Coordinates of C-alpha atoms in Angstrom, one line a residue:
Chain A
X1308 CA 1.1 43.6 35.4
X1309 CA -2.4 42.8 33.8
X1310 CA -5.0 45.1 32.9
X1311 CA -8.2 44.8 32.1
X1312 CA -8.3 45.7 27.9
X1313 CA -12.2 45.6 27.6
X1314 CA -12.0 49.3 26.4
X1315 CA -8.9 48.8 24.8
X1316 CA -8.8 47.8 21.2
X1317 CA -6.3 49.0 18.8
X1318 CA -2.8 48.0 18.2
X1319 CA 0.2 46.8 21.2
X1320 CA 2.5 48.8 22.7
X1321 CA 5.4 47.7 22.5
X1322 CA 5.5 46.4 25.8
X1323 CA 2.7 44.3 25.3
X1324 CA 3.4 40.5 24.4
X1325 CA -0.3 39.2 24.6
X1326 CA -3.9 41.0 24.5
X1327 CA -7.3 39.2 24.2
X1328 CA -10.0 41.6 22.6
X1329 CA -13.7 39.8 24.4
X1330 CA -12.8 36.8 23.1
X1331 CA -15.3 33.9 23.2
X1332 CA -14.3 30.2 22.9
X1333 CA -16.2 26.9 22.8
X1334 CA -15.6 23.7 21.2
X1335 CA -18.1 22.4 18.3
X1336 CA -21.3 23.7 19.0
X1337 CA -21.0 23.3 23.3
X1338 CA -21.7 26.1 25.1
X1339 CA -19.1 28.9 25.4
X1340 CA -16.1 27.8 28.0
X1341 CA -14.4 31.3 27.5
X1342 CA -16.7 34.3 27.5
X1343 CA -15.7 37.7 26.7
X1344 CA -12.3 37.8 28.3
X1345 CA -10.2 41.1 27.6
X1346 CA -6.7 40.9 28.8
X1347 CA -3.3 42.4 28.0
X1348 CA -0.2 41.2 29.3
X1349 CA 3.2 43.0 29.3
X1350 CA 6.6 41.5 27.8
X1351 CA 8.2 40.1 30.9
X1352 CA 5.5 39.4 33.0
X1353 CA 4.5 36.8 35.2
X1354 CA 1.4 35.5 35.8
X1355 CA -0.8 32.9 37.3
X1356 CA -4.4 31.8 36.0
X1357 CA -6.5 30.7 38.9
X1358 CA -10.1 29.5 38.9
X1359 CA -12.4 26.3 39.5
X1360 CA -11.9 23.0 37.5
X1361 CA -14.1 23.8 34.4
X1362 CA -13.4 27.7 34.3
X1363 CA -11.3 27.9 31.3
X1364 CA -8.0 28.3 32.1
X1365 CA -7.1 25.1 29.9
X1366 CA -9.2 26.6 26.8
X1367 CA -7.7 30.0 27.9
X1368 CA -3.8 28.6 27.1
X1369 CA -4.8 26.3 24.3
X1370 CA -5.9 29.6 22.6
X1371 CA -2.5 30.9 23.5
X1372 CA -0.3 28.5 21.8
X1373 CA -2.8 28.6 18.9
X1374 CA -4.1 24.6 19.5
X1375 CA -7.5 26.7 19.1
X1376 CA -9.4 29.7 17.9
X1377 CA -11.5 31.9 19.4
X1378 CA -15.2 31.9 18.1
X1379 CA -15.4 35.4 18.8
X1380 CA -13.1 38.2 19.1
X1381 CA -9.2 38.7 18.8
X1382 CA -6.2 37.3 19.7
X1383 CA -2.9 39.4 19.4
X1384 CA 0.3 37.7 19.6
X1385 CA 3.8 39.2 19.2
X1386 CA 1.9 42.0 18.0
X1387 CA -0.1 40.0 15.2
X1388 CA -3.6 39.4 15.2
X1389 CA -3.4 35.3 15.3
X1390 CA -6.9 34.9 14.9
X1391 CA -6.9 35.7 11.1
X1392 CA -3.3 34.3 10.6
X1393 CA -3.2 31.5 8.0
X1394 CA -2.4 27.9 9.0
X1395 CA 0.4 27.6 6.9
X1396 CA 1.8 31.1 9.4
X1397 CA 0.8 29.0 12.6
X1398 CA 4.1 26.3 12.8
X1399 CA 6.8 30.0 12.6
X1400 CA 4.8 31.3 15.8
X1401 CA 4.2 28.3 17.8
X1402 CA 8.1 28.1 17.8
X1403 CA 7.9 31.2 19.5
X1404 CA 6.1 29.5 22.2
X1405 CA 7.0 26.8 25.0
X1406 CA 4.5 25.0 26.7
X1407 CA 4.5 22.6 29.2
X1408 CA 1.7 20.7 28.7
X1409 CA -0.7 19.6 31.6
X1410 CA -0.5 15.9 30.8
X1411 CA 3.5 16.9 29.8
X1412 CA 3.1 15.0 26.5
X1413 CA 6.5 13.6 26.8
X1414 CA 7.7 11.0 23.8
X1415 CA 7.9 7.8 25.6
X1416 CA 10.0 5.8 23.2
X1417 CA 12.9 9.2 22.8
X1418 CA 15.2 9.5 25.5
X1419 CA 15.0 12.7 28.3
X1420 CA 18.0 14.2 25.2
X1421 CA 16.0 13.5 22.5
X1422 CA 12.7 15.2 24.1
X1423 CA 14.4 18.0 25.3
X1424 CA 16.3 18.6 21.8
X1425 CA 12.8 18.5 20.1
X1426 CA 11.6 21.6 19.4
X1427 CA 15.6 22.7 17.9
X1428 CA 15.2 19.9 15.4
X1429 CA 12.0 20.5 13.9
X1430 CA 13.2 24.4 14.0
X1431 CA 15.6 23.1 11.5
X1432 CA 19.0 23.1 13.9
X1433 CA 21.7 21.2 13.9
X1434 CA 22.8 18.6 16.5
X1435 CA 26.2 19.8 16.7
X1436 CA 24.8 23.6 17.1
X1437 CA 22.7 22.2 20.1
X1438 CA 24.1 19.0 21.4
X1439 CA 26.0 21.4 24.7
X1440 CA 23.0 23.6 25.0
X1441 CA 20.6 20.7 25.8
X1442 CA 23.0 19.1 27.8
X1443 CA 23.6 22.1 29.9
X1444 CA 19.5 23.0 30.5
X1445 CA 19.0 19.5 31.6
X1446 CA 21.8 19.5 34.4
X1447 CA 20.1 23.2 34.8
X1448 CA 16.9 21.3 35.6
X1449 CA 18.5 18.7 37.5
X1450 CA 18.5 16.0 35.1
X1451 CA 22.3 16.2 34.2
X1452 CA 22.4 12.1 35.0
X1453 CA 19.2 11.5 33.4
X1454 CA 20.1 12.5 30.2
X1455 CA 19.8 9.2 28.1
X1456 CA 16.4 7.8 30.6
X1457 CA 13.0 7.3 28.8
X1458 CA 10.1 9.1 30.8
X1459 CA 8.5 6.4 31.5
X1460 CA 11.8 5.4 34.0
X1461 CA 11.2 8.8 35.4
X1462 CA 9.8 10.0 38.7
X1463 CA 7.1 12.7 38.4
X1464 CA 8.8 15.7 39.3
X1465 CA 12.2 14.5 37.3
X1466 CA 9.2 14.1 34.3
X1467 CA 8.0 17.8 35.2
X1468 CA 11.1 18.9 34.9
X1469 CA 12.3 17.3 31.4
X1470 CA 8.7 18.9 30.4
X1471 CA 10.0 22.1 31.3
X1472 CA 13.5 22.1 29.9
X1473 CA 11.6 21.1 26.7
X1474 CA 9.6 24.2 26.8
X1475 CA 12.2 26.3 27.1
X1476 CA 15.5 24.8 25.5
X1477 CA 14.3 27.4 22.1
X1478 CA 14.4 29.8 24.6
X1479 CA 10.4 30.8 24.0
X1480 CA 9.0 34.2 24.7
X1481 CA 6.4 33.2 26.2
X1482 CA 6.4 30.0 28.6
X1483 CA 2.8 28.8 29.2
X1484 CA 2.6 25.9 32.1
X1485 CA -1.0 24.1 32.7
X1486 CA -0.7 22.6 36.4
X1487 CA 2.9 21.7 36.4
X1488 CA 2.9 21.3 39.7
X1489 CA -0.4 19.3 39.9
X1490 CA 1.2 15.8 40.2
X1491 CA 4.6 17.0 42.5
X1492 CA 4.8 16.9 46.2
X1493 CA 4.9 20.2 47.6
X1494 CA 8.8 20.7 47.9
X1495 CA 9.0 19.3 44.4
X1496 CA 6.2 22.1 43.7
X1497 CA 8.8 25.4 45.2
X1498 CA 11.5 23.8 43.3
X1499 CA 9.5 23.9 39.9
X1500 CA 8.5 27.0 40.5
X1501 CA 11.7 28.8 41.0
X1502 CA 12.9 27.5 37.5
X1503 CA 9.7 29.3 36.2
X1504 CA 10.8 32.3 38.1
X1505 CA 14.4 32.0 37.0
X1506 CA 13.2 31.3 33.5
X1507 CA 11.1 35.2 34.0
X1508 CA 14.2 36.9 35.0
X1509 CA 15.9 36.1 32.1
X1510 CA 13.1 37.6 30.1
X1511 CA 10.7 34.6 29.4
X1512 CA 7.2 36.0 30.1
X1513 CA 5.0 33.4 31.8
X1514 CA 2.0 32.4 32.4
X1515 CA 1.0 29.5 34.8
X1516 CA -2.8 27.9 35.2
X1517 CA -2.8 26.3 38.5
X1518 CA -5.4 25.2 41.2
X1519 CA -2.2 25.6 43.8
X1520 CA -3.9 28.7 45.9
X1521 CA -0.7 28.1 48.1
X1522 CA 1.6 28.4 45.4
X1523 CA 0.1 31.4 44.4
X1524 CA -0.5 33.3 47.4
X1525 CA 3.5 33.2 48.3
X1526 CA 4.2 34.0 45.2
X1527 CA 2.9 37.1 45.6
X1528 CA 2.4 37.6 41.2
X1529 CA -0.8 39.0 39.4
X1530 CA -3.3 36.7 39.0
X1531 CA -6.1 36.2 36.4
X1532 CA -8.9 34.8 38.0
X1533 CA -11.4 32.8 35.9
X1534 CA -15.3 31.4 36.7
X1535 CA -17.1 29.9 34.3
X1536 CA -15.3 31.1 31.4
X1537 CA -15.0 34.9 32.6
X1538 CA -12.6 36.8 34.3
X1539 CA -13.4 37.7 37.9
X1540 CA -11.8 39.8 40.8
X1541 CA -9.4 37.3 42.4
X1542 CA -11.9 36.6 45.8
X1543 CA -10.1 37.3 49.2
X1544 CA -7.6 34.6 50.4
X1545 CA -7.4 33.3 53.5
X1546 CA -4.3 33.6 55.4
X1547 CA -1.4 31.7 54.3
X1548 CA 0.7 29.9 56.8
Chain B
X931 CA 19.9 6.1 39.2
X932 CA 22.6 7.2 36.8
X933 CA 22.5 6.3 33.2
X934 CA 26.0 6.5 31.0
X935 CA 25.1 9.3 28.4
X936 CA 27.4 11.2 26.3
X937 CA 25.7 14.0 25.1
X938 CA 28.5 14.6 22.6
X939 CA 28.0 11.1 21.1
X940 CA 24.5 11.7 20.8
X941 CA 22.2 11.2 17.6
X942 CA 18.7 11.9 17.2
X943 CA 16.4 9.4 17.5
X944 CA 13.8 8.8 14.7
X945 CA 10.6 11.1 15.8
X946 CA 8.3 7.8 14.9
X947 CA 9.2 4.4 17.1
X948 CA 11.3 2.3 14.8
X949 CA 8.9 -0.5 14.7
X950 CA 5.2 -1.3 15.2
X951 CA 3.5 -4.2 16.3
X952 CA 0.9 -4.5 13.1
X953 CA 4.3 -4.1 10.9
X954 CA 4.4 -7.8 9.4
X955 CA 0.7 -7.5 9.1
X956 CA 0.9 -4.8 6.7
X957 CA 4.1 -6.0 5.0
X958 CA 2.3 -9.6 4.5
X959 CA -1.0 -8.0 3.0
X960 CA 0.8 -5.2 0.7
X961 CA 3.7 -8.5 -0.4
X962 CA 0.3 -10.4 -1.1
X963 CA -1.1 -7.6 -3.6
X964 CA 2.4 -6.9 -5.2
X965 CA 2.7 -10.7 -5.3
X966 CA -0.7 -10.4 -7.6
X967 CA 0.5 -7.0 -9.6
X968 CA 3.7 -9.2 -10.8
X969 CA 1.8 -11.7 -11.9
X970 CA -0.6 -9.9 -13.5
X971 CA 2.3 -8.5 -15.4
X972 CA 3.8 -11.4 -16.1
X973 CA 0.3 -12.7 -17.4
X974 CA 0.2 -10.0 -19.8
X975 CA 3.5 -9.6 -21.3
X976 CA 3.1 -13.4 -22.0
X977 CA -0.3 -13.1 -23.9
X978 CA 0.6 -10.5 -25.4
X979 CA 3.6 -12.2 -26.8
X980 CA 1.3 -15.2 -27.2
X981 CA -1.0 -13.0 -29.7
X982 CA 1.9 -11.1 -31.2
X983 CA 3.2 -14.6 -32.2
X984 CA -0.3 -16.3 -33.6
X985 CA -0.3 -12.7 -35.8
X986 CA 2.8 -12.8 -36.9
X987 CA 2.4 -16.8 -37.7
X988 CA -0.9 -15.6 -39.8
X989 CA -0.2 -12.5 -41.2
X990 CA 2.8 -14.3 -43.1
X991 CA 0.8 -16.9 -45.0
X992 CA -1.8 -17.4 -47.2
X993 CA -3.9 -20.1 -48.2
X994 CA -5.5 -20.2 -51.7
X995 CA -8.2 -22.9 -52.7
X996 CA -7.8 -24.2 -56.2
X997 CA -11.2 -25.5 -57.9
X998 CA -10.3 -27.2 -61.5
X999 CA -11.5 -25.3 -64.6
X1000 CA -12.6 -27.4 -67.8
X1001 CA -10.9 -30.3 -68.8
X1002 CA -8.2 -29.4 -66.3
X1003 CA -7.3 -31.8 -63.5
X1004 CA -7.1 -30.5 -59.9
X1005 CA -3.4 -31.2 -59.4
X1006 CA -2.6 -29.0 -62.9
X1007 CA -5.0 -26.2 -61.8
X1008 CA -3.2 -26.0 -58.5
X1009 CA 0.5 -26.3 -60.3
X1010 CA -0.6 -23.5 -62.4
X1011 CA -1.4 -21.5 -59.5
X1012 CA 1.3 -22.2 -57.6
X1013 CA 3.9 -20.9 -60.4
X1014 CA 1.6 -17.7 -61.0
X1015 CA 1.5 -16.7 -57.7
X1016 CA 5.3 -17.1 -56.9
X1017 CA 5.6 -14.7 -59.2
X1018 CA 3.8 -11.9 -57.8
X1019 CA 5.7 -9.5 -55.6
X1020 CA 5.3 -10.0 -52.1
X1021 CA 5.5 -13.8 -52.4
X1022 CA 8.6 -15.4 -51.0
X1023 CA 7.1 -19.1 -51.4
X1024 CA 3.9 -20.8 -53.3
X1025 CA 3.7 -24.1 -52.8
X1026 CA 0.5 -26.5 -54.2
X1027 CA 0.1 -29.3 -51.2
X1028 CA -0.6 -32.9 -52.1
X1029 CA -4.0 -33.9 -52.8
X1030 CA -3.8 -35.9 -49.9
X1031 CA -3.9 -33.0 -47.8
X1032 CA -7.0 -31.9 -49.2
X1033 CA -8.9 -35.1 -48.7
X1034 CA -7.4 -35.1 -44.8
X1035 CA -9.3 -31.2 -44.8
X1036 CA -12.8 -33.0 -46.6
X1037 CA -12.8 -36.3 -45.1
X1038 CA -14.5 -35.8 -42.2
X1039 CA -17.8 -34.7 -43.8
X1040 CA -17.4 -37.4 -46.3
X1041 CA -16.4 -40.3 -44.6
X1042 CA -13.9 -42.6 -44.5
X1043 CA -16.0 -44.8 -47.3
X1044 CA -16.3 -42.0 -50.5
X1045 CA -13.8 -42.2 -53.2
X1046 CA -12.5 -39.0 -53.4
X1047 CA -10.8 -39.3 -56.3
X1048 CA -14.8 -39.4 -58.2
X1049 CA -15.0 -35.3 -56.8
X1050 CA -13.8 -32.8 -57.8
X1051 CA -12.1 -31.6 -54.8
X1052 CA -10.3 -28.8 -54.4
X1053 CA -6.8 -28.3 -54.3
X1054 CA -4.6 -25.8 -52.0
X1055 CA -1.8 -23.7 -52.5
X1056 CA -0.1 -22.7 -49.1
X1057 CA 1.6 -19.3 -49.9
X1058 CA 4.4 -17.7 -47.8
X1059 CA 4.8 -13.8 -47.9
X1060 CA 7.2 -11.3 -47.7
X1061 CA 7.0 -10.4 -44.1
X1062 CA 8.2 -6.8 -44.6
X1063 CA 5.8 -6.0 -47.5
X1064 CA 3.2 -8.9 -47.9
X1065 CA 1.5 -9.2 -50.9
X1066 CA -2.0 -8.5 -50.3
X1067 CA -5.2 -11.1 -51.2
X1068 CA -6.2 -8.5 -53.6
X1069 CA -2.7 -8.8 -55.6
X1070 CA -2.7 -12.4 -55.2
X1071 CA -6.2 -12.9 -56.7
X1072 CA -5.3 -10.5 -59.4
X1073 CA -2.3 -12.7 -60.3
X1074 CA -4.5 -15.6 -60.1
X1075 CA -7.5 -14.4 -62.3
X1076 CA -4.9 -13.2 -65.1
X1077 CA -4.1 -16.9 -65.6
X1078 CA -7.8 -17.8 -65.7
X1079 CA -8.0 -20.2 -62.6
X1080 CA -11.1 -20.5 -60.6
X1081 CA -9.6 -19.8 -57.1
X1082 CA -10.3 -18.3 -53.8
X1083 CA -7.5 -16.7 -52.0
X1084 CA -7.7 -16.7 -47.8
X1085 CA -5.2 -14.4 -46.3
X1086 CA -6.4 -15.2 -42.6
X1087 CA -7.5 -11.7 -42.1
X1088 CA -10.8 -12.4 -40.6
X1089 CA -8.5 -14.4 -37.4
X1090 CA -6.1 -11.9 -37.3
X1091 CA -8.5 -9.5 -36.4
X1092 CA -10.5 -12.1 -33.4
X1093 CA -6.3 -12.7 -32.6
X1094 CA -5.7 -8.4 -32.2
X1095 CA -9.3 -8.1 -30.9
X1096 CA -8.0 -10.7 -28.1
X1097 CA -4.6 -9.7 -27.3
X1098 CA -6.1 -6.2 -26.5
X1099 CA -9.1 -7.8 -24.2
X1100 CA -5.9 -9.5 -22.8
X1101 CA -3.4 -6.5 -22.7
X1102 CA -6.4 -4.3 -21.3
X1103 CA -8.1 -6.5 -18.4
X1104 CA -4.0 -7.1 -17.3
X1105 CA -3.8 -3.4 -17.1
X1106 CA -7.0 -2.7 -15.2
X1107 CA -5.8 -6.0 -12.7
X1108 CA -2.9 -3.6 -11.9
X1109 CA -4.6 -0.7 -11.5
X1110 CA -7.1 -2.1 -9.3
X1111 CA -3.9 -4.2 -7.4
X1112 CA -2.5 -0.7 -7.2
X1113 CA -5.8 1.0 -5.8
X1114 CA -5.8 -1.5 -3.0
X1115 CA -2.2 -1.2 -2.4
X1116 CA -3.1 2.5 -1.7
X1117 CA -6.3 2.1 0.2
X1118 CA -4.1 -0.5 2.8
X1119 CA -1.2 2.3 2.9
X1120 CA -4.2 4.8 4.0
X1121 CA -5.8 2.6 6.3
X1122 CA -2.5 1.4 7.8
X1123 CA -1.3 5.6 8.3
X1124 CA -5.0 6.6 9.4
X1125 CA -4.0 3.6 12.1
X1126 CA -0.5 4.7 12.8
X1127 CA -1.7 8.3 12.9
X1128 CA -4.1 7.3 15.5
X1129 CA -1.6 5.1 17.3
X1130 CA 1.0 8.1 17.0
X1131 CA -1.3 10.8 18.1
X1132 CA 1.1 12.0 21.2
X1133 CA 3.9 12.3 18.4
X1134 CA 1.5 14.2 16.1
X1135 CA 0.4 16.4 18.8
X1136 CA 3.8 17.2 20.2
X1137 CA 5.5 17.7 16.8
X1138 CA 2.3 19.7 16.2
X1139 CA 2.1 22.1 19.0
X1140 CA 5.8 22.8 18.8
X1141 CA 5.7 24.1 15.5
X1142 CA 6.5 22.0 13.0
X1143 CA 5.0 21.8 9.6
X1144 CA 2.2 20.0 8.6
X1145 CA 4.7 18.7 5.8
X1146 CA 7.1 17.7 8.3
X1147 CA 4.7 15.3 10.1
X1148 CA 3.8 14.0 7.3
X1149 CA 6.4 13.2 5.8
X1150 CA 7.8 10.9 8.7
X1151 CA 4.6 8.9 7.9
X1152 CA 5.3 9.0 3.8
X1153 CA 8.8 7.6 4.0
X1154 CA 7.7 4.9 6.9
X1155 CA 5.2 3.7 5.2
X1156 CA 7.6 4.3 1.8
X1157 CA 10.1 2.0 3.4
X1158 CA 7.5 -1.1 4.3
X1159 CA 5.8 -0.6 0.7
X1160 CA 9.2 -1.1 -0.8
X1161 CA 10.3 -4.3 1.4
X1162 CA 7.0 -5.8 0.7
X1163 CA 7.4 -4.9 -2.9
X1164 CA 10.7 -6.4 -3.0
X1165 CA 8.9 -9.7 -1.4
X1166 CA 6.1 -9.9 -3.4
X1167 CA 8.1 -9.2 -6.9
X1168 CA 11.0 -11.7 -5.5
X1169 CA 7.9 -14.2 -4.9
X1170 CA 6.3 -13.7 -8.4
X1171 CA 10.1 -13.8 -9.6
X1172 CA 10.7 -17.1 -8.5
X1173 CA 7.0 -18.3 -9.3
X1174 CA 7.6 -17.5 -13.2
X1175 CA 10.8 -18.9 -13.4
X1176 CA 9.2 -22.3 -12.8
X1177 CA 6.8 -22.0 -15.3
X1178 CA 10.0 -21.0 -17.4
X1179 CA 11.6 -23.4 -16.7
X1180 CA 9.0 -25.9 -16.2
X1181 CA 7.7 -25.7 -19.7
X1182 CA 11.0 -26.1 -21.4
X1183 CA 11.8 -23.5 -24.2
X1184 CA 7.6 -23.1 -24.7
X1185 CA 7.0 -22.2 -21.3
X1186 CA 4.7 -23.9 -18.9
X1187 CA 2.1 -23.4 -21.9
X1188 CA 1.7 -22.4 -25.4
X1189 CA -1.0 -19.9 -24.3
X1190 CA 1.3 -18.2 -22.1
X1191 CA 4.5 -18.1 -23.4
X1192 CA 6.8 -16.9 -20.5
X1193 CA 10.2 -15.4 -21.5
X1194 CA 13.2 -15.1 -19.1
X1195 CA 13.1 -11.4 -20.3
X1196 CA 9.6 -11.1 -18.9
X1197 CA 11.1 -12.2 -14.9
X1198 CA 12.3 -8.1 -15.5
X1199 CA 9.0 -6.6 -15.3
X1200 CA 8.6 -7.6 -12.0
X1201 CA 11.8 -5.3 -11.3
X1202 CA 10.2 -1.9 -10.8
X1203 CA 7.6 -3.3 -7.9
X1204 CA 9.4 -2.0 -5.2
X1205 CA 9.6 1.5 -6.3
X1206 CA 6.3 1.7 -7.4
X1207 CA 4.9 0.1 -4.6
X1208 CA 7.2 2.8 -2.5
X1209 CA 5.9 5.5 -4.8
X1210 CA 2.0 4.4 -4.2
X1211 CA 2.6 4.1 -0.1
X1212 CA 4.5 7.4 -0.3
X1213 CA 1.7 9.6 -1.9
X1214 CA -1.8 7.5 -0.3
X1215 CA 0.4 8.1 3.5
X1216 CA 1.1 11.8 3.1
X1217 CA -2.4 12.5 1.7
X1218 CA -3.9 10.7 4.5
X1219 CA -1.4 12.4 7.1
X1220 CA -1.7 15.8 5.6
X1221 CA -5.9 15.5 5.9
X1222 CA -6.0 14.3 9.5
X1223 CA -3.3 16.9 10.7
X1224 CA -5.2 19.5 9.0
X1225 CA -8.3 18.1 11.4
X1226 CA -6.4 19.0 14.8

């Protein structure tokens, strides 16, 4: 469950994974896309981020997997304070992290194994710790005979999917997913979404940005609602049918 | 559609796509400029050989000038001389030269119509010296003024200087060729990974965001850019290679010119190109990759 943190600096609990302490955002010298968001979120959780195109919930997960800094306030990950942490810190807590990016950011010219294997081989793993592992999360994501395809062969929801296994074969604590089910048809969509919800019972906490109101509303999970860079009460939903 | 993989068979990929399109343009341009650094190196080596022989020719002789004293006639004088300065230590060989050798020296100022044998021309005594301890024009004058002859003793020392003072214009412009060769070698290698970074940014980015070190992106760009330096090193120093064995061989046992004396030895020189061209790729691409990942 969120809660609202504006009153609540200091150090985690130990259930808390992520807290945001009115942090402010904006790239260069623009205006400010985030604006004193407070936030803490629970280890296990699962939540979406909802809002407008433009309302921040790109800048909000960038700041997440530390692709950016706040220009005001604090970020606590893990139960460190990530705004102040040194670059040279950033690489060991990124690793921490899967993402599935909202243009997926898949490797064209590496195969749907080598993509997936990834993140274990810059970790520093060997191939013969992980060659079964990989192999098993992408027949787990329904690419078990897509193993040696480039993306570009893919369809977009088999692409989604090899996005996802990437994000997840370091088994992350925290899965961040900006619009994966923007480019999917709506079946594709359900079926995405239960791996996320499979991925949270296991333990992964996740957080999903999506304009999918549908999605969201039968999912029945907490929602942070953004507009214009700030946190809002989520606004009354219509019936979903 | 299926696909035959066995995941068990597998090996990881290179991060970085084997080859790039602009990959013979850059191997071309950096062969070109170790193509230029070998033969600036070759250039060198042989003048400075070229010097070092000229010296060695000069600082081993001696020429004295023998003016007759009295009633004493020319070729006596220089005699006299000859056998006094044998003598002195230092001197392997004194030797007085005919007289016609002299009038060959004064002829052209004279002309072909003046009996020479009316003026008292000089005489002159070529000397050859010890080459591990020459005597010096100070000893051989001594020796020369003890027998009371009027004489003037040149040990060359005035070229060997211009001849030391040129080798080192020679030895030093070669080096600064190189260096500046090198430089541009370096700025290609950075301009070449600024473009491949740029090219590669999805791979960056990825790698990036996934957490690997700024070290470890890099240095998939240092050892690509390593590995074309060092085949177009090995082009360009095979190319020089060849181009200075036909001057060798060319020019006989005197190389294709006196001035630049190529010796087979020399051909090694261009050996090392590779690596150093490897070395100078290696260190301009991880600078360059280690400032622009530092800027995401």
């Amino acid at each position: 469950m969120s809660r609202n943190a504006n009153d609540a600096a200091g150090n985690m609990s130990a259930d808390e994974i992520l807290r945001f302490s009115r942090v402010s955002m904006r790239y260069g010298r623009g205006p400010d896309v985030l604006s004193d968001v407070s936030l803490s979120l629970p280890r296990g959780s699962f939540h979406f981020v909802t809002g407008p195109s433009g309302a921040g919930k790109s800048s909000l997960l960038k700041l997440i997997y530390l692709a950016a800094r706040p220009s005001a306030g604090s970020v606590r990950l893990f139960g460190e304070d990530v705004t102040q942490m040194a670059a040279r810190d950033l690489p060991r807590t990124r690793r921490r992290i899967g993402v599935v990016f909202q243009d997926l950011l898949l490797l064209d010219h590496l195969s749907a194994f080598d993509n997936t294997a990834l993140p274990l081989r810059i970790a520093g793993h060997k191939a013969s710790e992980y060659r079964g592992d990989v192999a098993e999360l992408l027949a787990w994501v329904g690419l078990g005979n897509r193993m040696g395809a480039l993306p570009p062969t893919l369809a977009g929801g088999e692409k989604q999917r090899l996005a996802i296994a990437r994000a997840v074969v370091n088994r992350p604590e925290i899965l961040l997913a900006d619009e994966p089910t923007g480019n999917v048809d709506h079946d594709m969509a359900l079926r995405i979404y239960r791996l996320f919800v499979e991925l949270n019972r296991l333990g992964t906490t996740v957080i999903i940005a999506t304009h999918d109101q549908d999605l969201v509303a039968r999912s029945g999970r907490p929602v942070l609602h953004l507009e214009k860079g700030r946190l809002k009460p989520l606004p009354p939903q219509g019936p979903v049918t | 559609m299926s696909d035959v993989f066995d995941p068990t068979r597998w090996k990881p990929a290179p991060f970085l796509p084997e080859a790039d399109a602009r990959d013979p343009a850059l191997i071309f341009v950096i062969a070109v400029l170790c193509f230029l650094a070998c033969l600036t190196a070759l250039g060198g080596l042989a003048g400075d050989r070229a010097a070092g022989g000229w010296t060695g020719q000069l600082v081993g002789e001696a020429t004295v000038i023998v003016r007759a004293r009295g009633g004493e006639s020319p070729d006596a004088a220089a005699a006299r001389a000859a056998e006094a300065l044998a003598g002195v230590s230092g001197v392997t060989e004194a030797r007085a030269l005919e007289r016609e050798k002299a009038y060959a020296l004064i002829r052209p100022w004279l002309g072909d119509g003046t009996d020479l044998d009316d003026l008292p021309v000089p005489r002159l005594v070529a000397v050859t010296l010890d080459r591990r301890a020459p005597a010096t024009a100070i000893t051989l004058d001594r020796a020369l003024k003890a027998q009371g002859l009027d004489a003037v003793v040149d040990d060359h020392s005035i070229w060997i200087k211009d001849i030391r003072r040129a080798a080192g214009v020679v030895r030093w412009t070669a080096i600064a060729i190189f260096v500046l060769i090198a430089g541009g070698a370096a700025a290609v290698v950075a301009f070449a990974t600024r473009a491949g970074l740029a090219a590669r940014r999805d791979v960056v980015e990825v790698l990036h965001l996934t957490g690997a070190e700024d070290s470890q992106i890099a240095s998939l760009f240092e050892l690509r850019f390593a590995r074309i330096a060092a085949v177009s090193g090995a082009l360009g120093a095979a190319a020089a290679g060849l181009l200075g064995a036909g001057l060798r061989l060319a020019g006989g046992g005197q190389g294709i010119t006196p001035a630049l004396p190529i010796a087979w030895i020399d051909l090694l020189a261009v050996l090392p190109c590779p690596i150093l061209a490897a070395l100078v790729a290696a260190v301009a691409a991880r600078l360059t990759a280690r400032r622009l990942i530092q800027g995401l």
